[in-house]
Amino acid sequence: MIDVTVKLSDQLILKNPVLTASGTFGYGDEGRDLVDVNQLGGIVTKSITLHPREGHPPPRIAETAAGMLNAIGLANVGVEHFCREKLPYLAGLETAVFVSIAGSTMDEYVEVLSTIEQANLGFAGYEINISCPNVKKGGMEFGVDANMTRELTQRLREATDRFMMIKLSPNVTDIGLIARAAEQGGADAVSAINTVVGMDIDPVTGNFKVSTGLCGLSGPAIRPVALAAVYRVAQAVSIPVIGVGGISAAEDVVRFVRAGAHAVQIGTLNYRDPGIGVKISARLPELLRKIGAGSLGELRGLVN
Amino acid sequence: MIDVTVKLSDQLILKNPVLTASGTFGYGDEGRDLVDVNQLGGIVTKSITLHPREGHPPPRIAETAAGMLNAIGLANVGVEHFCREKLPYLAGLETAVFVSIAGSTMDEYVEVLSTIEQANLGFAGYEINISCPNVKKGGMEFGVDANMTRELTQRLREATDRFMMIKLSPNVTDIGLIARAAEQGGADAVSAINTVVGMDIDPVTGNFKVSTGLCGLSGPAIRPVALAAVYRVAQAVSIPVIGVGGISAAEDVVRFVRAGAHAVQIGTLNYRDPGIGVKISARLPELLRKIGAGSLGELRGLVN
Amino acid sequence: MYIEDAIVSENKAIAEGIYRLDLSAPRIAATAQPGQFVNILVHDDLIPLLRRPMSVAGVNGDNLALIYKIFGAGTTIMESWASGQRVNLLGPLGHGWEYDSERLPILVGGGVGLAPINFLHEYLLGISKEHWLVIGARSKKEHFLAHDPANGILLTTDDGSAGFHGTALDGLQSVLRENKNAPHQIFACGPPAMLEAIGTYTVKAALPCQLAVEEMMGCGFGICQGCSIEAKVDADNDQPSYGKRFKLVCMDGPVFHADQLVLNHD
Amino acid sequence: MYIEDAIVSENKAIAEGIYRLDLSAPRIAATAQPGQFVNILVHDDLIPLLRRPMSVAGVNGDNLALIYKIFGAGTTIMESWASGQRVNLLGPLGHGWEYDSERLPILVGGGVGLAPINFLHEYLLGISKEHWLVIGARSKKEHFLAHDPANGILLTTDDGSAGFHGTALDGLQSVLRENKNAPHQIFACGPPAMLEAIGTYTVKAALPCQLAVEEMMGCGFGICQGCSIEAKVDADNDQPSYGKRFKLVCMDGPVFHADQLVLNHD
Ligand SMILES: Cc1cc2nc3c(=O)[nH]c(=O)nc-3n(C[C@H](O)[C@H](O)[C@H](O)COP(=O)(O)OP(=O)(O)OC[C@H]3O[C@@H](n4cnc5c(N)ncnc54)[C@H](O)[C@@H]3O)c2cc1C
Ligand SMILES: Cc1cc2nc3c(=O)[nH]c(=O)nc-3n(C[C@H](O)[C@H](O)[C@H](O)COP(=O)(O)OP(=O)(O)OC[C@H]3O[C@@H](n4cnc5c(N)ncnc54)[C@H](O)[C@@H]3O)c2cc1C
Ligand SMILES: Cc1cc2nc3c(=O)[nH]c(=O)nc-3n(C[C@H](O)[C@H](O)[C@H](O)COP(=O)(O)O)c2cc1C
Ligand SMILES: Cc1cc2nc3c(=O)[nH]c(=O)nc-3n(C[C@H](O)[C@H](O)[C@H](O)COP(=O)(O)O)c2cc1C
Ligand code: FES
Ligand code: FES
C-alpha cells in the first residue's frame, strides 16, 4: 500500500495531498453534482471578508498563453452570511476544510476570524490571504512586508487554536523572508503562491483585458515560478509548505513535494476540469509506484 | 506613411521598435545567413564580462508551458576577445547596437565598459544587466537593491557618454523603485524585464531540469508579467522604457507600447524563428493602419 | 449539470465562417433547456487553457446541436473536428429563457446569437406555438435560413442583400408594428451592439424583453466569479454573484430581463 | 544553413513507435552531410515552444529523410502529419561525421540513434565503400532492417529475439574481433547508456571513435548557449562555446571524438 496521507500537525492528517485553492472552488458546494469533494485532501474556501464584497467591474478575467489573468476583487458573501449559510455545509464534509480570510486592516482580519470561531463548528483551520491591500498603509499589500506579516500572524494566532496557514505572495524580492516572518508569528504552515502580478491589453482597442489593469496571473504558465518559490520557502522555514501554482497533473504534485512541499492546492485547472483534484489524487499511488516510492513523504525535498 | 521609428534620445533614433534581447541572438553574427539584422531596430549583445566565462554545467535549458527555463551562467568570450573579434563586426552594422555588460562587482562593470570605450568604435550604447549576483554583497543581485542600482548607474554614467539603458529584474517587490534609482543614477532608459525566477524538477528522476535548480523563466508564459512591469515602470520614470518578455507578434509590440514602452526586445522567440524580429517589424505598419494610428508613438501609454 | 464525453456526429459549415456541430451527449441533451449553454474543453493541451462556452442551439434525441463562429484558437480547433471525435462537455449550464405561454414570442437573433434563439424556435415549433423569428446579419452570405415572412421568419441584412433591408432592431420594430395588439414577449441574442440597441429600445418602450448575453467565462458554474456583468441587482445577496451591483452570466444568466441590466457603458 | 518550408511526402511507421518522415526540402537536402541535423518547428501554437532537433537520416534528391520516435508533445504532433503538410525546418545544422577513406568504417546505431548512422551508411553504399553496420535494440520489434552479416549488417537484441544476442557494444566487439587487422574507424549514435559504453570502451582501447550526442537545444545554431556538454576542451576559446570546459552540441557537435568528451557522470 502506497501511503499518500499527509501529516500537517499532530491533529491534522490529510487523506491525500491534493487541496483546492482559494477562490477556485467557490464554497465547495457549487460543484457538488460533479465532484465528491470528500475524496480530496482538503478544500480552501473563497476568501471571506468582514462585509460582503461586490468585486471588481467586468471584465474580471482573461486568458493568456497557458495561463489566465484575474481581478475578481474578493467578491464574497461576507463573514456573517458565510457562517450562517456556507460553514454548516463545509463543517459537515469529510475532508479538511480551510477557511480563507482576507481583510484590509489587521483588525478586520481578526474580526473575521473571531466571528468564524464563534460559530463553533468543526473544520480544520484557516488560510490567511495576505495578498490584500492594507488600507491603513496606503494600499501596500500585507504580504510584501515581513513585519506586517509577523504581526498579523501573531494577532490571528492569539485568536484561534486551529491550524493556520499563511498564503504567501510571489511578488516580493525575498519570499523566504516573509515565510520566516509567518513562522515567527506562529503560523502552522505557509502556502505559496498566490497569483503573480500581470496585465494584458487588447492591442487593437487599447482596453485592459481585465478592468483593473494590473491583475493576477495563474495557471501552468506560472508553475515554474511557484516551484521556485516553494523550494526557497522550504529552505527558509521548518513548518510545512503547501505548494500552489499551475498544477495540472499528478506529476506536478511530485514536483512540488520534491521541492519541499507537504501538500498542494489546485487553482485554475479546476475551471478546466472540476474533477481534476480527485483524478490527480487517485493517480498518485500509481505514479509513486512507478517512481519506486512507498510514500509521498519519502520524496519530500528529494531533488538532485 | 506610417511612422514606426523610435526616438530614444536626440542622438538615437531607431528605424523601428524591434530589438533582439541580450543572450538570445548571440553576438549578432551567428544568424547572418538567415536574417538581415540591419532590418531590425537594434540588437543587444550577449552580456559581456571582464573574463571569459564557461557558463553553468548542463542541462542549461528546459521547456515549460509556453515558456523556457535557462541558467546559461553568462557564458561569454570576455571583454578583450569581444573587442577584438566581435565588436568590429557589430560596429559595421547599420542598426543600433547595444553592448550588454555584466559583472560581479561594481569595479568589474566599470572595467568592462571602459575597455569597450577604449576600443573607440561606433555603436549605439550599452545595456547594463544588473541581474547578476554581487560577490561583495554575498551574492545578492544588484538589480534587487535600489541603492546599488543607483550607485552602479552613476559610476557607469561617468565612464561613458553613450546611450545607456539599465535592464531591470522582475524579481523585486517594487520594480518602479529600482527604475527610479536607475533614472536618478543617470540612465538614458530602462529595459524590463529580465527572466523571472523559476525552477523545474523531473518528477520521476528527481533531477533539476536545469542544473542550477533555480533559474530564469522566459517566453510567452511571462508576457503578462513583463507587461505589468513595463506599465509600472513607465508610471515611475520619465526616461524611455524598453519592453522585454514573451513577445511573439506585432500585436505584442503594440501591447507594450500601449503599456508605456518606446521599443521592445525579442528574446526566446528568436530560438523558434530567428527571423521573427524582422517579420514583426515588417508587419507593424499594417497593424497600425488597422488600428488607425499614424505612428507607433501615438499609441504610447494609450490604454483604457 | 454533468461532465460528459460527447461524440461528434456532424460538423459542417452552414454560412460564411459559421458552423453547426452535432454531438451525441445523452445526459446533457436530456435536460438542456432553450437558453442554456455548455462549456467545451476544446483541447487536451494547455492552450487554450479554459473551456469555451457555447449555447445549445437545439436538441434532437441524444443529440445536441451547437452553432459556432470561427473566432480564435478554440473555435479553429472545433472546426477541425470530424465525426467520431470525443469532446468533453460540461452542461447544461445557466438558466434559459422564461417563456410565458400567454404571449406572442418574438425571437431576435444576430450572428451566432442565433444559437439559443434557434433552440427556442425549435421548442416553439415543437409545441406548435405561433411566433416570429427575426434574424439579422450584415449580408446575405451570413444567413443560413430562408426569408419567409408568411411563416413568421424575417431575415434582415444591413446591406439589403437579402430579406428586409435594415438592422435586427428595424426588423423587430416592423414585426411589432404588424402585431400591435397581441401581448408579446421578446427574446434576443446577438452581438453586443445589437443587444444594447434592442435592450435600450424595449426598456424605453416598456416591452417585456429577455436578452441572452456573453461574458468571458472561467468555469461556467459559479466557482470563479469571473463572468460578472453590471446589473440592477436587488437587495437579496444570496445570489451566486454575492453583490448588489453585478450578476454572474453563468449562474444568474445567460438570460436576463433587459430592464435588469446596465446596458449603456460610457 | 537555411530556414525552409518543407513539404511532407511520406510519414510512416517503420517499427514499434518509430517513424520515417520524408520531406521535400531542396535547399537543405542539397547541402546536408551525414551527422548533421535539422531543427523542426512542429507547431504554430506556442506549445511546444521550441523547435525539435532531428538528425538527417538520408537524402534522396530533393528529399530529406528523418527517423523519429514518439516521445512527447512534439513527436506526437509529427506523427499526425500527412503528406502535403508544410513543415518549417532550420538546417542543415552542426557538423557531421569525419570520414577517413583509408579506414574501415564500423557504424553502430541504437534506437533512433540510427538516423545519422543510416545517412552515413547510405553515403558509404553510394561510394561503394565496404563497411559494417551494427544496430542494437532491446528486441526484434524495434528493428526495421534485416540481420545480414554476410553483407555487413549485424542486428543485436538485448533479449535475443533477433540477430546477435547482446548489446550494441557486444556487437561492435564481435565485428572488431572479425576485422582485427584492418585499420578501422567507429561511428556511433544511440541512447546515452550505449554511447557511454561504447565511448568508454573505445577510449580505453584507444580506438578511433566518433559519437553523435544529444542535448536539450534552444536554437540549434549557437545563439542560446543552451546545449552545452562537458568536454575536454583545449585552450582555444574562440569556439562558439566560449569555454574551456563545455562544448556546444549544436555547433561543436553533434559529432564528437569520443576522447574529447567527459563520458562518466556520477
Ligand atoms: C453563455 C455564452 C454562450 C455562447 N454561445 C456561443 C454560441 O452559441 N456560438 C458561438 O459561436 N459563440 C458563443 N459564445 C462565444 C464563444 O464562447 C466565443 O466565441 C469563443 O469562446 C471564442 O473562442 P476562441 O478560442 O475561438 O477565440 P479567442 O481568440 O480565444 O477569443 C475571442 C473572444 O471570444 C471570447 N471568449 C474567449 N474565451 C472565452 C470564454 N472562456 N468565455 C467566454 N468568452 C470567451 C472573448 O470575448 C474573446 O475576446 C458564447 C459565449 C457565452 C459566454
Ligand atoms: C542533435 C540531435 C539530433 C536528434 N536526432 C533525433 C532523431 O533523429 N530522431 C529522434 O527521434 N530524436 C532525435 N533527437 C531527440 C529529439 O530531439 C527528441 O526526442 C524530441 O525533441 C522529443 O520531443 P517531444 O516533444 O516529443 O518530447 P518531450 O516530451 O518534449 O521531450 C522528451 C525529451 O526529449 C528531449 N527534447 C525535447 N525538446 C528538445 C529540444 N528542443 N532539443 C533537444 N532535446 C529535446 C528532452 O530530453 C526531453 O526530456 C535528436 C536530438 C538532438 C539534440
Ligand atoms: C479567479 C481566481 C480567484 C482567486 N481568488 C482567490 C482568493 O479569493 N483568495 C486567495 O487567497 N487566492 C485566490 N486566488 C489564487 C489561487 O488560490 C492560487 O493561489 C493561484 O491561482 C495560483 O494557483 P493556480 O495556478 O493553480 O491557479 C484566485 C485565483 C483565481 C484564478
Ligand atoms: C537562454 C537565454 C539567455 C539569456 N542571456 C541573457 C544575458 O546574457 N543577459 C541578459 O541581460 N539577459 C539574458 N536573457 C534574458 C533575455 O534577454 C530576456 O530579458 C528574457 O528572456 C525575457 O524575454 P523573452 O521572454 O522574450 O525571452 C537570456 C534569456 C535566455 C532565454
Ligand atoms: S464563469 Fe465562473 S463564475 Fe461564471
Ligand atoms: S542549441 Fe542554442 S546554442 Fe546550441
Tab-separated table of N, CA and C and ligand atoms in Angstrom, chain D residues 217-227 248 250, ligand 6:
chain	number	residue	atom	x	y	z
D	217	MET	N	18.106	21.450	-26.715
D	217	MET	CA	18.528	22.596	-27.527
D	217	MET	C	17.500	23.719	-27.525
D	218	GLY	N	17.999	24.939	-27.510
D	218	GLY	CA	17.118	26.082	-27.631
D	218	GLY	C	17.009	26.521	-29.081
D	219	CYS	N	18.173	26.743	-29.711
D	219	CYS	CA	18.162	27.353	-31.042
D	219	CYS	C	18.675	26.433	-32.136
D	220	GLY	N	19.732	25.699	-31.842
D	220	GLY	CA	20.323	24.828	-32.861
D	220	GLY	C	21.448	25.455	-33.660
D	221	PHE	N	21.740	26.739	-33.431
D	221	PHE	CA	22.837	27.331	-34.208
D	221	PHE	C	23.670	28.348	-33.424
D	222	GLY	N	23.782	28.127	-32.102
D	222	GLY	CA	24.779	28.868	-31.348
D	222	GLY	C	24.354	30.152	-30.686
D	223	ILE	N	23.064	30.539	-30.779
D	223	ILE	CA	22.715	31.824	-30.181
D	223	ILE	C	22.182	31.727	-28.754
D	224	CYS	N	21.913	30.513	-28.258
D	224	CYS	CA	21.353	30.446	-26.894
D	224	CYS	C	22.336	29.907	-25.867
D	225	GLN	N	23.369	29.204	-26.302
D	225	GLN	CA	24.347	28.596	-25.389
D	225	GLN	C	23.700	27.575	-24.469
D	226	GLY	N	22.580	27.011	-24.912
D	226	GLY	CA	21.844	26.100	-24.040
D	226	GLY	C	22.301	24.662	-24.111
D	227	CYS	N	22.914	24.248	-25.225
D	227	CYS	CA	23.149	22.825	-25.471
D	227	CYS	C	24.536	22.379	-25.076
D	248	LEU	N	29.433	23.080	-27.296
D	248	LEU	CA	28.037	23.186	-27.693
D	248	LEU	C	27.713	22.059	-28.648
D	250	CYS	N	25.259	21.843	-30.637
D	250	CYS	CA	24.743	22.285	-31.939
D	250	CYS	C	25.823	22.826	-32.871
E	6	FES	S1	21.043	24.951	-29.162
E	6	FES	FE1	21.350	27.075	-28.843
E	6	FES	S2	23.499	27.186	-28.669
E	6	FES	FE2	23.175	25.126	-29.158
